mmCIF file of C-alpha atoms in Angstrom:
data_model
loop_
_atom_site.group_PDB
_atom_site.id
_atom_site.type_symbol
_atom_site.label_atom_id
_atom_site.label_comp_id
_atom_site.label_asym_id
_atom_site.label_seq_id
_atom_site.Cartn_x
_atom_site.Cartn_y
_atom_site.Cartn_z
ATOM 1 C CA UNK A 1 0.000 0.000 0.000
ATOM 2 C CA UNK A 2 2.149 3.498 -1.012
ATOM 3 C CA UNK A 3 2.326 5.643 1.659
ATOM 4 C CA UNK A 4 0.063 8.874 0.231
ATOM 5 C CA UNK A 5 -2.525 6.721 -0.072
ATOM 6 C CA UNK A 6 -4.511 5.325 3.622
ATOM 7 C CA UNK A 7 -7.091 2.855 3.297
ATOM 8 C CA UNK A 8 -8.372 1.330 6.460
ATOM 9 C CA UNK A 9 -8.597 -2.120 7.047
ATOM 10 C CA UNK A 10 -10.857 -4.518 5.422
ATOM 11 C CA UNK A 11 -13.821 -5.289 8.179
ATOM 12 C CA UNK A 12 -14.148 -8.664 5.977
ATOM 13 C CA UNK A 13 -10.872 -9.471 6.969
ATOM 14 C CA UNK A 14 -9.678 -13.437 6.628
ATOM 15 C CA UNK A 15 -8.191 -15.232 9.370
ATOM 16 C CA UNK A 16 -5.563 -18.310 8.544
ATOM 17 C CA UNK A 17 -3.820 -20.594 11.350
ATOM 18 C CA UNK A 18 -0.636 -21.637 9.959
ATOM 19 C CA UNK A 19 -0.271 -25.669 9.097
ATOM 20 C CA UNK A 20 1.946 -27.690 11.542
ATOM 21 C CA UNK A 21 3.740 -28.220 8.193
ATOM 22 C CA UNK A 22 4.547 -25.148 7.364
ATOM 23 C CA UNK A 23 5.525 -24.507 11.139
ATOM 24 C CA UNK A 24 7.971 -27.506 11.005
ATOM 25 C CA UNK A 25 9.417 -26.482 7.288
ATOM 26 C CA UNK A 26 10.279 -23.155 9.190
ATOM 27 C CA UNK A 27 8.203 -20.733 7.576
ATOM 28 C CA UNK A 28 7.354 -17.146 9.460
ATOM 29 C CA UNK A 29 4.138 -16.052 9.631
ATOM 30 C CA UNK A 30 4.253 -11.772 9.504
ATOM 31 C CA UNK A 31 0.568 -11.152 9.890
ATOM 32 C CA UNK A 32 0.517 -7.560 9.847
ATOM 33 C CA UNK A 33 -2.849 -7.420 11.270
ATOM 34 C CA UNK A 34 -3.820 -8.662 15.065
ATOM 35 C CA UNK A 35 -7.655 -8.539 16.955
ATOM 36 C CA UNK A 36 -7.720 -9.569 20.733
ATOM 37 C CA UNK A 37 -10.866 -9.246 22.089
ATOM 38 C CA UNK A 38 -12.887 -11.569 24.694
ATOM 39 C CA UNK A 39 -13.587 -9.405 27.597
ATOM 40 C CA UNK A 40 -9.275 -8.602 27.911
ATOM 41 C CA UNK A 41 -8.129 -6.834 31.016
ATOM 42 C CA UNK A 42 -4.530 -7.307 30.532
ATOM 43 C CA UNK A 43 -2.424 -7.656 27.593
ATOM 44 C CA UNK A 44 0.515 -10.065 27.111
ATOM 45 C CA UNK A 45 4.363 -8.413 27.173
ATOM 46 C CA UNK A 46 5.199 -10.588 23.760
ATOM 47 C CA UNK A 47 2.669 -8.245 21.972
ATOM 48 C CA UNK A 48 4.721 -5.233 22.228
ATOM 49 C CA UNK A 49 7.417 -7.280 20.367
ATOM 50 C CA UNK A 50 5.454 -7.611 17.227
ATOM 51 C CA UNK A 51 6.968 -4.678 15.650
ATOM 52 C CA UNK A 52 5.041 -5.141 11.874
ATOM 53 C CA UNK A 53 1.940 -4.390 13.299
ATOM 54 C CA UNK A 54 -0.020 -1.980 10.874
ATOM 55 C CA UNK A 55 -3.772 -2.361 12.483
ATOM 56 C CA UNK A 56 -4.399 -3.210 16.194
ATOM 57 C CA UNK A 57 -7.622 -4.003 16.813
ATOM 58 C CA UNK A 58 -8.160 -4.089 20.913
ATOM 59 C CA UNK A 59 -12.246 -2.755 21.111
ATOM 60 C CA UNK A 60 -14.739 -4.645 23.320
ATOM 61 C CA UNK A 61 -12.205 -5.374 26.125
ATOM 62 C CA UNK A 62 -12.044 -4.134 29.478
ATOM 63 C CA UNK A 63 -8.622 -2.411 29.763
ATOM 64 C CA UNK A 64 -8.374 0.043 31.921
ATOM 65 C CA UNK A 65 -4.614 1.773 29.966
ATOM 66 C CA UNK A 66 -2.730 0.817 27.056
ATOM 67 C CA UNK A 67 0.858 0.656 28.507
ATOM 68 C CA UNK A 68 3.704 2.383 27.607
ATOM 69 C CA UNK A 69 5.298 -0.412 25.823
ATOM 70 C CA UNK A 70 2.363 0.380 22.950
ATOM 71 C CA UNK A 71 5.263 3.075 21.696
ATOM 72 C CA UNK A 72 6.947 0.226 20.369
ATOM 73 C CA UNK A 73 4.703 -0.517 17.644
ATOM 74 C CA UNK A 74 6.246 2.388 15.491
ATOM 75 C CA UNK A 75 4.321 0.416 12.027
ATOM 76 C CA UNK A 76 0.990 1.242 13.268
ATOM 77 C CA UNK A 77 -1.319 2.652 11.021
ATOM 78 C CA UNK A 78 -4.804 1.720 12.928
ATOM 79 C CA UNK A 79 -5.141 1.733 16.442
ATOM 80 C CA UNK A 80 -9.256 0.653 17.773
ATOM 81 C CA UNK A 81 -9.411 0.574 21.371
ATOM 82 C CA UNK A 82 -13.135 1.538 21.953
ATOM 83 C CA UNK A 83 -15.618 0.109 24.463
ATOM 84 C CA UNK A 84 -13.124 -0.128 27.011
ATOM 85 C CA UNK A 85 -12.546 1.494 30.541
ATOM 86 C CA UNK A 86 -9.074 3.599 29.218
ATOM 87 C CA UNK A 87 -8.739 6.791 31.460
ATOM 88 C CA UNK A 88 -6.019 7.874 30.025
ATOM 89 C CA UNK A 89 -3.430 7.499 27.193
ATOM 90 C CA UNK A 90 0.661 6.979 28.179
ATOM 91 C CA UNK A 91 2.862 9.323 26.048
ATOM 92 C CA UNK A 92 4.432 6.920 24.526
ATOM 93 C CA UNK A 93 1.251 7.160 21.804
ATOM 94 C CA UNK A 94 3.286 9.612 20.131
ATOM 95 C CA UNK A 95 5.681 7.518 19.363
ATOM 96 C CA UNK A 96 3.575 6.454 16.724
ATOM 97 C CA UNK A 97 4.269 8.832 14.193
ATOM 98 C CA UNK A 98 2.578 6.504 11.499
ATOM 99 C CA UNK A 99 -1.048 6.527 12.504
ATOM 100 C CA UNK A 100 -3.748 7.252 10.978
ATOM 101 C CA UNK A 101 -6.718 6.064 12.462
ATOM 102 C CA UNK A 102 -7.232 6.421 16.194
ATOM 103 C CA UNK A 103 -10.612 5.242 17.238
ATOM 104 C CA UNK A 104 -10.925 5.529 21.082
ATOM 105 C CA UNK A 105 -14.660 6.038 21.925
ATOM 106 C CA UNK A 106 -16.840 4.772 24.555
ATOM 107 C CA UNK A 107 -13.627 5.145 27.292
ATOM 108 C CA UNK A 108 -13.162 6.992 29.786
ATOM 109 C CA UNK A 109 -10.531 9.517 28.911
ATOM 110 C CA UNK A 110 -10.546 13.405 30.218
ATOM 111 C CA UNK A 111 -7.347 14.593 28.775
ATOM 112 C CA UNK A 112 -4.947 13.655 26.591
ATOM 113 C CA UNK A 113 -1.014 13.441 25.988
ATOM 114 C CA UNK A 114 0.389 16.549 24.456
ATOM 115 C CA UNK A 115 2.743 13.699 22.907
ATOM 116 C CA UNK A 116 -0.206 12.692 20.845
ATOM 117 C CA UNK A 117 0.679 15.934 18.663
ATOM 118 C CA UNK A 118 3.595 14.699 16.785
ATOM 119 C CA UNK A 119 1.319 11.851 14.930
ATOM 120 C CA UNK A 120 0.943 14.507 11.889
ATOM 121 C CA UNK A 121 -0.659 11.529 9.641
ATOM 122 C CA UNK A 122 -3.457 10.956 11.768
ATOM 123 C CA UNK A 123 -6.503 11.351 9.635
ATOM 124 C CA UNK A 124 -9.676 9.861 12.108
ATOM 125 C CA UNK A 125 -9.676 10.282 15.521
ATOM 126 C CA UNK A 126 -12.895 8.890 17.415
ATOM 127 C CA UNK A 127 -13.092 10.024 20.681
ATOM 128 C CA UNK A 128 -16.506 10.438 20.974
ATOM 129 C CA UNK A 129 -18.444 9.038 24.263
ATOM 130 C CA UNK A 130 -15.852 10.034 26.547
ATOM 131 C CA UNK A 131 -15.740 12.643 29.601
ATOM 132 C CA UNK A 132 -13.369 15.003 27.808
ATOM 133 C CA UNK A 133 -12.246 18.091 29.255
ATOM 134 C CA UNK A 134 -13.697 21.894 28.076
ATOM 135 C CA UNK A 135 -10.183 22.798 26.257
ATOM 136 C CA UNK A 136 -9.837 19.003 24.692
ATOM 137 C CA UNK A 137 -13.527 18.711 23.577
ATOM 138 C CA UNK A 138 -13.238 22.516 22.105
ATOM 139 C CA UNK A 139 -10.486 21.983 19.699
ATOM 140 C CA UNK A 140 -11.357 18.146 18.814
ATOM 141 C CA UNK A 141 -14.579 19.172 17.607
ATOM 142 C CA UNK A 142 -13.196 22.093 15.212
ATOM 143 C CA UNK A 143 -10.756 19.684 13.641
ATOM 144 C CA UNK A 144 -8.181 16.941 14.236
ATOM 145 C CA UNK A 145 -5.259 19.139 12.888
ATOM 146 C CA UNK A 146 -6.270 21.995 15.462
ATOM 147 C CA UNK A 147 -6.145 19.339 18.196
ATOM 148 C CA UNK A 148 -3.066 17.924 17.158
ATOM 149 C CA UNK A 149 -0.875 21.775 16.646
ATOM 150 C CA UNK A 150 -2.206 22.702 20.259
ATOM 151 C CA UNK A 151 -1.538 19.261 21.828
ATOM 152 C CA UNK A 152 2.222 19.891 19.988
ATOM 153 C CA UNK A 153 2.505 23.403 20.800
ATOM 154 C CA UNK A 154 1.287 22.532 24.861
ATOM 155 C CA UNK A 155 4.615 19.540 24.587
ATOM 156 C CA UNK A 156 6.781 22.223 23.006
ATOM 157 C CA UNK A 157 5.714 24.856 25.824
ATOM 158 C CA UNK A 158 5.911 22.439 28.536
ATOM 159 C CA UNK A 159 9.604 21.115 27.403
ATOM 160 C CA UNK A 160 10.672 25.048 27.375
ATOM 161 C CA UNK A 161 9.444 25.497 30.804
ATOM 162 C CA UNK A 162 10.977 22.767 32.453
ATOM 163 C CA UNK A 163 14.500 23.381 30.619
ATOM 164 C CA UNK A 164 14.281 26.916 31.756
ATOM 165 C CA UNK A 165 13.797 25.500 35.075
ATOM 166 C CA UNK A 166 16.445 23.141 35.557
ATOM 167 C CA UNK A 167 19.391 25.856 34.271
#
């Protein structure tokens, strides 16, 4: 898929469980697309080693946080945590400077990393359904680029201050 061009993930997706023949001739799988669902709470360490990950799909679950390690995934282009009980997002998020869909409704989130601001190639961002805050919910609803320059230029101020500081 070139790069200019985003299309989100096929909801008809197909599922294949490798062979125990092609296991035992050696062969990879590099599935670039992963669902866990089933009522979740926690999530395993090993997934923050699948670096290929493009879409995430984690909705329907009952985490309460994605953890930091989720900075790791630097491939990911979709990210669908909804339905869950998320408060709040780890700054690492930013670290994923290749999404592009961001669908987080139905949470519980009030505020949001200023890190979120350097993921320029974010096109959808679904926060709808949660208790957001009076500055967050102003600028979300005018546009995701407003959020995301405010959210970068909040980082950028906050980085200055605490430089200043420590001279």
């Amino acid at each position: 898929m070139p790069k200019d061009k985003y299309e989100p993930p096929n909801e008809r997706r197909q599922h294949r469980i490798m062979q125990k023949h092609e296991i035992a001739e050696g062969k990879q799988s590099r599935w670039s697309e992963l669902e866990i669902s089933g009522c979740v709470q926690n999530l395993s360490l090993n997934l923050w080693k699948v670096e290929w990950l493009t879409v995430l799909y984690l909705d329907n679950n009952h985490l309460s946080h994605l953890p930091s390690q989720i900075g790791t995934l630097v491939n990911l282009e979709h990210l669908d945590a909804s339905h869950n009980f998320i408060n709040q997002l780890p700054p690492e998020i930013g670290d994923l400077v290749n999404l592009r869909q961001l669908k987080l409704s139905s949470n519980r989130i009030q505020d949001l990393p200023y890190e979120l601001g350097k993921c320029f190639q974010l096109q959808t961002l679904d926060l709808s359904n949660n208790p957001l805050n009076f500055d967050i919910n102003k600028y979300y609803t005018e546009s995701i680029g407003k959020l995301l320059a405010v959210l970068l230029d909040s980082m950028n101020c906050e980085y200055t201050m605490f430089a200043a500081s420590s001279m």
